mmCIF file with all atom_site columns, C-alpha atoms in Angstrom:
data_model
loop_
_atom_site.group_PDB
_atom_site.id
_atom_site.type_symbol
_atom_site.label_atom_id
_atom_site.label_alt_id
_atom_site.label_comp_id
_atom_site.label_asym_id
_atom_site.label_entity_id
_atom_site.label_seq_id
_atom_site.pdbx_PDB_ins_code
_atom_site.Cartn_x
_atom_site.Cartn_y
_atom_site.Cartn_z
_atom_site.occupancy
_atom_site.B_iso_or_equiv
_atom_site.pdbx_formal_charge
_atom_site.auth_seq_id
_atom_site.auth_comp_id
_atom_site.auth_asym_id
_atom_site.auth_atom_id
_atom_site.pdbx_PDB_model_num
ATOM 1   C CA . MET A 1 1   ? 0.365   19.872  -7.087  1.00 0.00 ? 1   MET A CA 1
ATOM 2   C CA . ASP A 1 2   ? -3.359  20.117  -7.774  1.00 0.00 ? 2   ASP A CA 1
ATOM 3   C CA . LYS A 1 3   ? -5.259  20.861  -4.556  1.00 0.00 ? 3   LYS A CA 1
ATOM 4   C CA . GLN A 1 4   ? -7.729  18.143  -5.516  1.00 0.00 ? 4   GLN A CA 1
ATOM 5   C CA . LYS A 1 5   ? -4.954  15.551  -5.384  1.00 0.00 ? 5   LYS A CA 1
ATOM 6   C CA . THR A 1 6   ? -3.823  13.734  -2.266  1.00 0.00 ? 6   THR A CA 1
ATOM 7   C CA . SER A 1 7   ? -0.404  12.190  -1.760  1.00 0.00 ? 7   SER A CA 1
ATOM 8   C CA . ILE A 1 8   ? -0.266  8.954   0.225   1.00 0.00 ? 8   ILE A CA 1
ATOM 9   C CA . ILE A 1 9   ? 3.071   7.590   1.407   1.00 0.00 ? 9   ILE A CA 1
ATOM 10  C CA . GLY A 1 10  ? 3.000   3.819   1.835   1.00 0.00 ? 10  GLY A CA 1
ATOM 11  C CA . ILE A 1 11  ? 5.790   2.094   3.745   1.00 0.00 ? 11  ILE A CA 1
ATOM 12  C CA . ASP A 1 12  ? 6.426   -1.603  4.227   1.00 0.00 ? 12  ASP A CA 1
ATOM 13  C CA . LEU A 1 13  ? 8.825   -1.683  7.176   1.00 0.00 ? 13  LEU A CA 1
ATOM 14  C CA . GLY A 1 14  ? 11.285  -4.543  6.930   1.00 0.00 ? 14  GLY A CA 1
ATOM 15  C CA . GLN A 1 15  ? 13.023  -6.525  9.610   1.00 0.00 ? 15  GLN A CA 1
ATOM 16  C CA . THR A 1 16  ? 16.750  -7.289  9.520   1.00 0.00 ? 16  THR A CA 1
ATOM 17  C CA . ALA A 1 17  ? 16.640  -9.639  6.517   1.00 0.00 ? 17  ALA A CA 1
ATOM 18  C CA . ASP A 1 18  ? 14.021  -7.680  4.567   1.00 0.00 ? 18  ASP A CA 1
ATOM 19  C CA . TYR A 1 19  ? 13.997  -4.499  2.569   1.00 0.00 ? 19  TYR A CA 1
ATOM 20  C CA . THR A 1 20  ? 11.951  -1.524  3.645   1.00 0.00 ? 20  THR A CA 1
ATOM 21  C CA . ALA A 1 21  ? 9.956   -0.150  0.709   1.00 0.00 ? 21  ALA A CA 1
ATOM 22  C CA . ILE A 1 22  ? 8.704   3.415   0.358   1.00 0.00 ? 22  ILE A CA 1
ATOM 23  C CA . THR A 1 23  ? 6.006   4.366   -2.134  1.00 0.00 ? 23  THR A CA 1
ATOM 24  C CA . VAL A 1 24  ? 4.275   7.644   -2.903  1.00 0.00 ? 24  VAL A CA 1
ATOM 25  C CA . ILE A 1 25  ? 0.964   7.416   -4.726  1.00 0.00 ? 25  ILE A CA 1
ATOM 26  C CA . GLU A 1 26  ? -1.056  10.385  -5.878  1.00 0.00 ? 26  GLU A CA 1
ATOM 27  C CA . LYS A 1 27  ? -4.815  10.041  -5.604  1.00 0.00 ? 27  LYS A CA 1
ATOM 28  C CA . HIS A 1 28  ? -7.256  12.065  -7.673  1.00 0.00 ? 28  HIS A CA 1
ATOM 29  C CA . GLN A 1 29  ? -10.806 11.668  -8.943  1.00 0.00 ? 29  GLN A CA 1
ATOM 30  C CA . GLN A 1 30  ? -12.409 11.513  -12.344 1.00 0.00 ? 30  GLN A CA 1
ATOM 31  C CA . GLU A 1 31  ? -16.122 11.852  -13.017 1.00 0.00 ? 31  GLU A CA 1
ATOM 32  C CA . THR A 1 32  ? -17.526 9.102   -15.223 1.00 0.00 ? 32  THR A CA 1
ATOM 33  C CA . ASP A 1 33  ? -21.258 8.703   -15.888 1.00 0.00 ? 33  ASP A CA 1
ATOM 34  C CA . GLY A 1 34  ? -22.021 10.929  -12.922 1.00 0.00 ? 34  GLY A CA 1
ATOM 35  C CA . LYS A 1 35  ? -19.817 8.912   -10.563 1.00 0.00 ? 35  LYS A CA 1
ATOM 36  C CA . HIS A 1 36  ? -16.524 9.964   -9.023  1.00 0.00 ? 36  HIS A CA 1
ATOM 37  C CA . ILE A 1 37  ? -13.870 7.332   -9.640  1.00 0.00 ? 37  ILE A CA 1
ATOM 38  C CA . ASN A 1 38  ? -10.620 7.229   -7.675  1.00 0.00 ? 38  ASN A CA 1
ATOM 39  C CA . LEU A 1 39  ? -7.455  7.113   -9.778  1.00 0.00 ? 39  LEU A CA 1
ATOM 40  C CA . TYR A 1 40  ? -3.917  6.571   -8.509  1.00 0.00 ? 40  TYR A CA 1
ATOM 41  C CA . ASP A 1 41  ? -0.492  7.377   -9.922  1.00 0.00 ? 41  ASP A CA 1
ATOM 42  C CA . VAL A 1 42  ? 2.588   5.783   -8.377  1.00 0.00 ? 42  VAL A CA 1
ATOM 43  C CA . ARG A 1 43  ? 5.064   8.677   -8.302  1.00 0.00 ? 43  ARG A CA 1
ATOM 44  C CA . TYR A 1 44  ? 7.889   7.318   -6.181  1.00 0.00 ? 44  TYR A CA 1
ATOM 45  C CA . LEU A 1 45  ? 9.323   3.897   -5.372  1.00 0.00 ? 45  LEU A CA 1
ATOM 46  C CA . GLU A 1 46  ? 12.350  3.061   -3.284  1.00 0.00 ? 46  GLU A CA 1
ATOM 47  C CA . ARG A 1 47  ? 13.834  -0.001  -1.691  1.00 0.00 ? 47  ARG A CA 1
ATOM 48  C CA . VAL A 1 48  ? 15.902  1.146   1.256   1.00 0.00 ? 48  VAL A CA 1
ATOM 49  C CA . PRO A 1 49  ? 19.211  -0.777  1.497   1.00 0.00 ? 49  PRO A CA 1
ATOM 50  C CA . LEU A 1 50  ? 19.271  -3.732  3.866   1.00 0.00 ? 50  LEU A CA 1
ATOM 51  C CA . ASN A 1 51  ? 20.410  -3.078  7.432   1.00 0.00 ? 51  ASN A CA 1
ATOM 52  C CA . THR A 1 52  ? 19.406  0.591   7.314   1.00 0.00 ? 52  THR A CA 1
ATOM 53  C CA . SER A 1 53  ? 18.504  1.645   10.853  1.00 0.00 ? 53  SER A CA 1
ATOM 54  C CA . TYR A 1 54  ? 14.969  2.692   11.708  1.00 0.00 ? 54  TYR A CA 1
ATOM 55  C CA . PRO A 1 55  ? 16.114  6.223   12.724  1.00 0.00 ? 55  PRO A CA 1
ATOM 56  C CA . SER A 1 56  ? 17.672  6.612   9.251   1.00 0.00 ? 56  SER A CA 1
ATOM 57  C CA . ILE A 1 57  ? 14.482  5.372   7.602   1.00 0.00 ? 57  ILE A CA 1
ATOM 58  C CA . ILE A 1 58  ? 12.421  7.802   9.657   1.00 0.00 ? 58  ILE A CA 1
ATOM 59  C CA . ASP A 1 59  ? 14.712  10.674  8.619   1.00 0.00 ? 59  ASP A CA 1
ATOM 60  C CA . LYS A 1 60  ? 14.313  9.703   4.958   1.00 0.00 ? 60  LYS A CA 1
ATOM 61  C CA . VAL A 1 61  ? 10.531  9.502   5.260   1.00 0.00 ? 61  VAL A CA 1
ATOM 62  C CA . LYS A 1 62  ? 10.455  12.854  7.029   1.00 0.00 ? 62  LYS A CA 1
ATOM 63  C CA . ARG A 1 63  ? 12.339  14.463  4.127   1.00 0.00 ? 63  ARG A CA 1
ATOM 64  C CA . ILE A 1 64  ? 9.881   12.991  1.635   1.00 0.00 ? 64  ILE A CA 1
ATOM 65  C CA . TYR A 1 65  ? 6.931   14.077  3.787   1.00 0.00 ? 65  TYR A CA 1
ATOM 66  C CA . ASN A 1 66  ? 8.221   17.645  4.127   1.00 0.00 ? 66  ASN A CA 1
ATOM 67  C CA . SER A 1 67  ? 8.987   17.851  0.414   1.00 0.00 ? 67  SER A CA 1
ATOM 68  C CA . LEU A 1 68  ? 5.409   16.879  -0.413  1.00 0.00 ? 68  LEU A CA 1
ATOM 69  C CA . CYS A 1 69  ? 4.130   19.452  2.087   1.00 0.00 ? 69  CYS A CA 1
ATOM 70  C CA . LYS A 1 70  ? 5.884   22.190  0.103   1.00 0.00 ? 70  LYS A CA 1
ATOM 71  C CA . ASP A 1 71  ? 3.936   21.299  -3.034  1.00 0.00 ? 71  ASP A CA 1
ATOM 72  C CA . THR A 1 72  ? 0.472   21.793  -1.554  1.00 0.00 ? 72  THR A CA 1
ATOM 73  C CA . ASP A 1 73  ? -1.417  23.008  1.486   1.00 0.00 ? 73  ASP A CA 1
ATOM 74  C CA . LYS A 1 74  ? -2.848  19.500  1.848   1.00 0.00 ? 74  LYS A CA 1
ATOM 75  C CA . LYS A 1 75  ? -0.573  17.365  4.006   1.00 0.00 ? 75  LYS A CA 1
ATOM 76  C CA . PRO A 1 76  ? 0.315   13.901  2.719   1.00 0.00 ? 76  PRO A CA 1
ATOM 77  C CA . ILE A 1 77  ? -1.015  10.814  4.462   1.00 0.00 ? 77  ILE A CA 1
ATOM 78  C CA . LEU A 1 78  ? 1.554   8.382   5.851   1.00 0.00 ? 78  LEU A CA 1
ATOM 79  C CA . VAL A 1 79  ? 0.508   4.712   5.981   1.00 0.00 ? 79  VAL A CA 1
ATOM 80  C CA . LEU A 1 80  ? 2.854   2.174   7.608   1.00 0.00 ? 80  LEU A CA 1
ATOM 81  C CA . ASP A 1 81  ? 2.811   -1.613  7.460   1.00 0.00 ? 81  ASP A CA 1
ATOM 82  C CA . VAL A 1 82  ? 3.830   -2.359  11.040  1.00 0.00 ? 82  VAL A CA 1
ATOM 83  C CA . THR A 1 83  ? 3.110   -6.098  10.939  1.00 0.00 ? 83  THR A CA 1
ATOM 84  C CA . GLY A 1 84  ? 6.597   -7.302  11.765  1.00 0.00 ? 84  GLY A CA 1
ATOM 85  C CA . VAL A 1 85  ? 8.111   -4.394  13.652  1.00 0.00 ? 85  VAL A CA 1
ATOM 86  C CA . GLY A 1 86  ? 5.732   -3.602  16.493  1.00 0.00 ? 86  GLY A CA 1
ATOM 87  C CA . ARG A 1 87  ? 4.288   -0.515  18.111  1.00 0.00 ? 87  ARG A CA 1
ATOM 88  C CA . ALA A 1 88  ? 7.577   1.091   19.174  1.00 0.00 ? 88  ALA A CA 1
ATOM 89  C CA . VAL A 1 89  ? 8.639   1.859   15.602  1.00 0.00 ? 89  VAL A CA 1
ATOM 90  C CA . PHE A 1 90  ? 5.179   3.253   14.823  1.00 0.00 ? 90  PHE A CA 1
ATOM 91  C CA . ASP A 1 91  ? 5.415   5.499   17.883  1.00 0.00 ? 91  ASP A CA 1
ATOM 92  C CA . SER A 1 92  ? 8.753   6.839   16.615  1.00 0.00 ? 92  SER A CA 1
ATOM 93  C CA . PHE A 1 93  ? 6.973   8.173   13.527  1.00 0.00 ? 93  PHE A CA 1
ATOM 94  C CA . VAL A 1 94  ? 4.321   9.689   15.801  1.00 0.00 ? 94  VAL A CA 1
ATOM 95  C CA . GLN A 1 95  ? 7.005   11.472  17.816  1.00 0.00 ? 95  GLN A CA 1
ATOM 96  C CA . GLU A 1 96  ? 8.280   13.067  14.606  1.00 0.00 ? 96  GLU A CA 1
ATOM 97  C CA . LYS A 1 97  ? 4.781   14.538  14.090  1.00 0.00 ? 97  LYS A CA 1
ATOM 98  C CA . LEU A 1 98  ? 4.243   12.598  10.865  1.00 0.00 ? 98  LEU A CA 1
ATOM 99  C CA . ASN A 1 99  ? 0.714   11.556  11.924  1.00 0.00 ? 99  ASN A CA 1
ATOM 100 C CA . PRO A 1 100 ? 1.032   7.966   10.673  1.00 0.00 ? 100 PRO A CA 1
ATOM 101 C CA . VAL A 1 101 ? -1.736  5.462   10.098  1.00 0.00 ? 101 VAL A CA 1
ATOM 102 C CA . GLY A 1 102 ? -0.629  1.912   10.878  1.00 0.00 ? 102 GLY A CA 1
ATOM 103 C CA . ILE A 1 103 ? -1.654  -1.314  9.178   1.00 0.00 ? 103 ILE A CA 1
ATOM 104 C CA . SER A 1 104 ? -1.080  -4.708  10.788  1.00 0.00 ? 104 SER A CA 1
ATOM 105 C CA . ILE A 1 105 ? -1.736  -7.511  8.310   1.00 0.00 ? 105 ILE A CA 1
ATOM 106 C CA . HIS A 1 106 ? -3.390  -10.792 9.290   1.00 0.00 ? 106 HIS A CA 1
ATOM 107 C CA . GLY A 1 107 ? -4.919  -13.830 7.601   1.00 0.00 ? 107 GLY A CA 1
ATOM 108 C CA . GLY A 1 108 ? -8.451  -13.565 8.970   1.00 0.00 ? 108 GLY A CA 1
ATOM 109 C CA . ASN A 1 109 ? -11.628 -11.940 7.699   1.00 0.00 ? 109 ASN A CA 1
ATOM 110 C CA . THR A 1 110 ? -12.259 -8.746  9.656   1.00 0.00 ? 110 THR A CA 1
ATOM 111 C CA . VAL A 1 111 ? -10.875 -5.219  9.722   1.00 0.00 ? 111 VAL A CA 1
ATOM 112 C CA . THR A 1 112 ? -10.520 -3.853  13.254  1.00 0.00 ? 112 THR A CA 1
ATOM 113 C CA . LYS A 1 113 ? -9.006  -0.640  14.565  1.00 0.00 ? 113 LYS A CA 1
ATOM 114 C CA . ASP A 1 114 ? -6.920  0.100   17.645  1.00 0.00 ? 114 ASP A CA 1
ATOM 115 C CA . GLY A 1 115 ? -6.232  3.820   17.837  1.00 0.00 ? 115 GLY A CA 1
ATOM 116 C CA . ASN A 1 116 ? -4.510  4.768   14.580  1.00 0.00 ? 116 ASN A CA 1
ATOM 117 C CA . ILE A 1 117 ? -3.610  1.180   13.715  1.00 0.00 ? 117 ILE A CA 1
ATOM 118 C CA . TYR A 1 118 ? -5.871  -0.951  11.516  1.00 0.00 ? 118 TYR A CA 1
ATOM 119 C CA . ASN A 1 119 ? -5.734  -4.746  11.612  1.00 0.00 ? 119 ASN A CA 1
ATOM 120 C CA . VAL A 1 120 ? -6.385  -5.663  7.985   1.00 0.00 ? 120 VAL A CA 1
ATOM 121 C CA . PRO A 1 121 ? -6.837  -9.068  6.305   1.00 0.00 ? 121 PRO A CA 1
ATOM 122 C CA . LYS A 1 122 ? -4.287  -9.529  3.568   1.00 0.00 ? 122 LYS A CA 1
ATOM 123 C CA . ARG A 1 123 ? -7.118  -10.545 1.233   1.00 0.00 ? 123 ARG A CA 1
ATOM 124 C CA . ASP A 1 124 ? -8.465  -6.981  1.571   1.00 0.00 ? 124 ASP A CA 1
ATOM 125 C CA . LEU A 1 125 ? -5.146  -5.519  0.477   1.00 0.00 ? 125 LEU A CA 1
ATOM 126 C CA . ALA A 1 126 ? -4.999  -7.982  -2.424  1.00 0.00 ? 126 ALA A CA 1
ATOM 127 C CA . GLY A 1 127 ? -8.594  -7.217  -3.381  1.00 0.00 ? 127 GLY A CA 1
ATOM 128 C CA . VAL A 1 128 ? -8.052  -3.470  -3.570  1.00 0.00 ? 128 VAL A CA 1
ATOM 129 C CA . LEU A 1 129 ? -4.974  -3.913  -5.735  1.00 0.00 ? 129 LEU A CA 1
ATOM 130 C CA . GLN A 1 130 ? -6.722  -6.370  -8.019  1.00 0.00 ? 130 GLN A CA 1
ATOM 131 C CA . VAL A 1 131 ? -9.647  -4.016  -8.638  1.00 0.00 ? 131 VAL A CA 1
ATOM 132 C CA . LEU A 1 132 ? -7.390  -1.014  -9.241  1.00 0.00 ? 132 LEU A CA 1
ATOM 133 C CA . TYR A 1 133 ? -4.936  -2.880  -11.427 1.00 0.00 ? 133 TYR A CA 1
ATOM 134 C CA . GLN A 1 134 ? -7.430  -4.746  -13.617 1.00 0.00 ? 134 GLN A CA 1
ATOM 135 C CA . SER A 1 135 ? -9.500  -1.603  -14.167 1.00 0.00 ? 135 SER A CA 1
ATOM 136 C CA . ALA A 1 136 ? -6.361  0.433   -14.988 1.00 0.00 ? 136 ALA A CA 1
ATOM 137 C CA . ARG A 1 137 ? -7.126  2.844   -12.148 1.00 0.00 ? 137 ARG A CA 1
ATOM 138 C CA . ILE A 1 138 ? -3.585  2.656   -10.813 1.00 0.00 ? 138 ILE A CA 1
ATOM 139 C CA . LYS A 1 139 ? -0.632  3.551   -13.013 1.00 0.00 ? 139 LYS A CA 1
ATOM 140 C CA . VAL A 1 140 ? 3.078   3.175   -12.408 1.00 0.00 ? 140 VAL A CA 1
ATOM 141 C CA . SER A 1 141 ? 5.471   5.523   -14.158 1.00 0.00 ? 141 SER A CA 1
ATOM 142 C CA . SER A 1 142 ? 7.852   3.483   -16.301 1.00 0.00 ? 142 SER A CA 1
ATOM 143 C CA . LYS A 1 143 ? 10.576  5.996   -15.437 1.00 0.00 ? 143 LYS A CA 1
ATOM 144 C CA . LEU A 1 144 ? 10.739  4.751   -11.853 1.00 0.00 ? 144 LEU A CA 1
ATOM 145 C CA . ARG A 1 145 ? 13.751  2.525   -11.247 1.00 0.00 ? 145 ARG A CA 1
ATOM 146 C CA . ASP A 1 146 ? 11.780  -0.259  -9.554  1.00 0.00 ? 146 ASP A CA 1
ATOM 147 C CA . ALA A 1 147 ? 8.680   0.002   -11.750 1.00 0.00 ? 147 ALA A CA 1
ATOM 148 C CA . GLN A 1 148 ? 9.221   -3.326  -13.515 1.00 0.00 ? 148 GLN A CA 1
ATOM 149 C CA . THR A 1 149 ? 9.880   -5.131  -10.251 1.00 0.00 ? 149 THR A CA 1
ATOM 150 C CA . LEU A 1 150 ? 6.639   -3.741  -8.823  1.00 0.00 ? 150 LEU A CA 1
ATOM 151 C CA . ASN A 1 151 ? 4.679   -4.723  -11.918 1.00 0.00 ? 151 ASN A CA 1
ATOM 152 C CA . ASN A 1 152 ? 6.069   -8.255  -11.739 1.00 0.00 ? 152 ASN A CA 1
ATOM 153 C CA . GLU A 1 153 ? 5.144   -8.525  -8.070  1.00 0.00 ? 153 GLU A CA 1
ATOM 154 C CA . LEU A 1 154 ? 1.627   -7.296  -8.813  1.00 0.00 ? 154 LEU A CA 1
ATOM 155 C CA . LEU A 1 155 ? 1.159   -9.661  -11.732 1.00 0.00 ? 155 LEU A CA 1
ATOM 156 C CA . ASN A 1 156 ? 2.232   -12.658 -9.692  1.00 0.00 ? 156 ASN A CA 1
ATOM 157 C CA . PHE A 1 157 ? 0.541   -11.875 -6.393  1.00 0.00 ? 157 PHE A CA 1
ATOM 158 C CA . LYS A 1 158 ? -1.716  -14.876 -5.698  1.00 0.00 ? 158 LYS A CA 1
ATOM 159 C CA . ILE A 1 159 ? -4.268  -15.661 -3.040  1.00 0.00 ? 159 ILE A CA 1
ATOM 160 C CA . LYS A 1 160 ? -5.447  -19.046 -1.760  1.00 0.00 ? 160 LYS A CA 1
ATOM 161 C CA . ILE A 1 161 ? -8.309  -19.392 0.677   1.00 0.00 ? 161 ILE A CA 1
ATOM 162 C CA . ASN A 1 162 ? -8.490  -22.376 3.010   1.00 0.00 ? 162 ASN A CA 1
ATOM 163 C CA . ILE A 1 163 ? -12.144 -23.402 2.667   1.00 0.00 ? 163 ILE A CA 1
ATOM 164 C CA . GLY A 1 164 ? -12.155 -25.028 6.103   1.00 0.00 ? 164 GLY A CA 1
ATOM 165 C CA . THR A 1 165 ? -10.811 -22.078 8.068   1.00 0.00 ? 165 THR A CA 1
ATOM 166 C CA . GLY A 1 166 ? -11.574 -19.150 5.778   1.00 0.00 ? 166 GLY A CA 1
ATOM 167 C CA . HIS A 1 167 ? -8.016  -17.972 6.295   1.00 0.00 ? 167 HIS A CA 1
ATOM 168 C CA . ASP A 1 168 ? -5.578  -16.936 3.616   1.00 0.00 ? 168 ASP A CA 1
ATOM 169 C CA . SER A 1 169 ? -2.213  -17.979 2.333   1.00 0.00 ? 169 SER A CA 1
ATOM 170 C CA . TYR A 1 170 ? -0.347  -16.081 -0.345  1.00 0.00 ? 170 TYR A CA 1
ATOM 171 C CA . GLU A 1 171 ? 2.197   -16.605 -3.033  1.00 0.00 ? 171 GLU A CA 1
ATOM 172 C CA . ALA A 1 172 ? 4.051   -13.740 -4.633  1.00 0.00 ? 172 ALA A CA 1
ATOM 173 C CA . TRP A 1 173 ? 6.717   -13.773 -7.253  1.00 0.00 ? 173 TRP A CA 1
ATOM 174 C CA . ARG A 1 174 ? 9.516   -12.016 -5.415  1.00 0.00 ? 174 ARG A CA 1
ATOM 175 C CA . GLU A 1 175 ? 12.556  -10.155 -6.546  1.00 0.00 ? 175 GLU A CA 1
ATOM 176 C CA . SER A 1 176 ? 15.316  -11.308 -4.179  1.00 0.00 ? 176 SER A CA 1
ATOM 177 C CA . ILE A 1 177 ? 12.634  -13.196 -2.138  1.00 0.00 ? 177 ILE A CA 1
ATOM 178 C CA . HIS A 1 178 ? 10.891  -9.997  -1.058  1.00 0.00 ? 178 HIS A CA 1
ATOM 179 C CA . ASP A 1 179 ? 7.417   -8.603  -1.720  1.00 0.00 ? 179 ASP A CA 1
ATOM 180 C CA . ASP A 1 180 ? 7.995   -5.274  -0.028  1.00 0.00 ? 180 ASP A CA 1
ATOM 181 C CA . LEU A 1 181 ? 7.147   -3.000  -2.965  1.00 0.00 ? 181 LEU A CA 1
ATOM 182 C CA . VAL A 1 182 ? 3.743   -4.549  -3.598  1.00 0.00 ? 182 VAL A CA 1
ATOM 183 C CA . LEU A 1 183 ? 2.857   -4.316  0.104   1.00 0.00 ? 183 LEU A CA 1
ATOM 184 C CA . SER A 1 184 ? 3.888   -0.660  0.339   1.00 0.00 ? 184 SER A CA 1
ATOM 185 C CA . VAL A 1 185 ? 1.611   0.151   -2.602  1.00 0.00 ? 185 VAL A CA 1
ATOM 186 C CA . ALA A 1 186 ? -1.178  -2.060  -1.240  1.00 0.00 ? 186 ALA A CA 1
ATOM 187 C CA . CYS A 1 187 ? -1.210  -0.309  2.132   1.00 0.00 ? 187 CYS A CA 1
ATOM 188 C CA . ALA A 1 188 ? -1.370  3.135   0.533   1.00 0.00 ? 188 ALA A CA 1
ATOM 189 C CA . ALA A 1 189 ? -4.067  2.093   -1.950  1.00 0.00 ? 189 ALA A CA 1
ATOM 190 C CA . TRP A 1 190 ? -6.147  0.332   0.712   1.00 0.00 ? 190 TRP A CA 1
ATOM 191 C CA . TYR A 1 191 ? -6.222  3.461   2.827   1.00 0.00 ? 191 TYR A CA 1
ATOM 192 C CA . GLY A 1 192 ? -6.973  5.613   -0.215  1.00 0.00 ? 192 GLY A CA 1
ATOM 193 C CA . GLU A 1 193 ? -10.011 3.491   -1.000  1.00 0.00 ? 193 GLU A CA 1
ATOM 194 C CA . LYS A 1 194 ? -11.083 3.080   2.634   1.00 0.00 ? 194 LYS A CA 1
ATOM 195 C CA . ALA A 1 195 ? -11.215 6.826   3.084   1.00 0.00 ? 195 ALA A CA 1
ATOM 196 C CA . VAL A 1 196 ? -13.878 7.179   0.377   1.00 0.00 ? 196 VAL A CA 1
ATOM 197 C CA . GLY A 1 197 ? -17.428 6.450   1.528   1.00 0.00 ? 197 GLY A CA 1
ATOM 198 C CA . ASN A 1 198 ? -18.679 4.920   -1.721  1.00 0.00 ? 198 ASN A CA 1
ATOM 199 C CA . SER A 1 199 ? -15.703 2.587   -2.121  1.00 0.00 ? 199 SER A CA 1
ATOM 200 C CA . GLU A 1 200 ? -16.672 0.056   0.538   1.00 0.00 ? 200 GLU A CA 1
ATOM 201 C CA . ARG A 1 201 ? -17.241 -2.581  -2.138  1.00 0.00 ? 201 ARG A CA 1
ATOM 202 C CA . TYR A 1 202 ? -13.494 -2.628  -2.725  1.00 0.00 ? 202 TYR A CA 1
ATOM 203 C CA . MET A 1 203 ? -12.783 -3.610  0.867   1.00 0.00 ? 203 MET A CA 1
ATOM 204 C CA . ARG A 1 204 ? -13.869 -7.237  0.412   1.00 0.00 ? 204 ARG A CA 1
ATOM 205 C CA . PHE A 1 205 ? -12.154 -9.745  -1.797  1.00 0.00 ? 205 PHE A CA 1
ATOM 206 C CA . VAL A 1 206 ? -14.420 -12.777 -1.685  1.00 0.00 ? 206 VAL A CA 1
ATOM 207 C CA . VAL A 1 207 ? -13.091 -15.840 -3.467  1.00 0.00 ? 207 VAL A CA 1
ATOM 208 C CA . GLY A 1 208 ? -14.194 -19.431 -3.549  1.00 0.00 ? 208 GLY A CA 1
ATOM 209 C CA . GLY A 1 209 ? -10.985 -21.361 -3.305  1.00 0.00 ? 209 GLY A CA 1
ATOM 210 C CA . SER A 1 210 ? -8.170  -21.713 -5.815  1.00 0.00 ? 210 SER A CA 1
ATOM 211 C CA . ARG A 1 211 ? -6.041  -18.853 -7.007  1.00 0.00 ? 211 ARG A CA 1
ATOM 212 C CA . HIS A 1 212 ? -6.683  -15.376 -8.235  1.00 0.00 ? 212 HIS A CA 1
ATOM 213 C CA . GLY A 1 213 ? -3.960  -13.234 -9.738  1.00 0.00 ? 213 GLY A CA 1
ATOM 214 C CA . PHE A 1 214 ? -3.536  -9.964  -11.569 1.00 0.00 ? 214 PHE A CA 1
ATOM 215 C CA . LYS A 1 215 ? -3.890  -9.554  -15.305 1.00 0.00 ? 215 LYS A CA 1
ATOM 216 C CA . ARG A 1 216 ? -1.604  -7.359  -17.333 1.00 0.00 ? 216 ARG A CA 1
ATOM 217 C CA . CYS A 1 217 ? -3.004  -3.947  -18.239 1.00 0.00 ? 217 CYS A CA 1
ATOM 218 C CA . GLY A 1 218 ? -2.080  -2.130  -21.417 1.00 0.00 ? 218 GLY A CA 1
ATOM 219 C CA . TRP A 1 219 ? -0.156  0.762   -19.942 1.00 0.00 ? 219 TRP A CA 1
#
C-alpha cells in the first residue's frame, strides 16, 4: 500500500436484531488547482451474520486490522459506531489494543467529544457522504459483494429537519430493514474528513426543511 494512503475501518455495531457492518475505506489525496482533495476508495464491505457475538466480531476486526498493518508502516484507523451498544463494547476493542475512535450518533446540532468518543449529529454524517458522493470523491468497487446494496442505501438516504426543534429525522431505503452499511461508511468518511484541517466545511450539513438525498454518480 502507498505510504501516502490511510486505511480507515468503519464499523456499525448492531444489536441483537441488527447486522454489524464492517467497511474498509482507503483515503488518499489528489492535488487539483493547488489544493489537496481527499479521495476515498471503499475496499471492503461485510455484513456480519445476525447473532454473531461481540467477541467473535472483535476477533474478525482484529484480523482485518492486523492484515492492513502488514501492508504498510502506517496503522489503520478504527472508527466504531457505538450508538446502540454502549461503552463496554468500545472498551473491549481498547483492551485488544486496536486504538478505536468511537462515534455516538444523535439528532442534535453539535459535535462533542468525551475521551476517544465523539458525539456526532447524524446530519453531519449525512452531509459528509453527500459531498463525497455527489462530487465522485468516494468510489465503491463493483466487485464487492454488497456494493449494490451500499449504493442503494446511499442513494436513498434522506434527511428531514424539524424547523421548530432543529433536530433531525431520517429515512433510508433499507435492505432487510437495515442501514448498517451506509452508517459504517459514513463513520469512516466523517473521521477521514474531520482529521483534515481544511475540510471543516464538510462537517456541517445545513438544510432548510424538506428532504435532501444523494444523486447517482457515473461510476
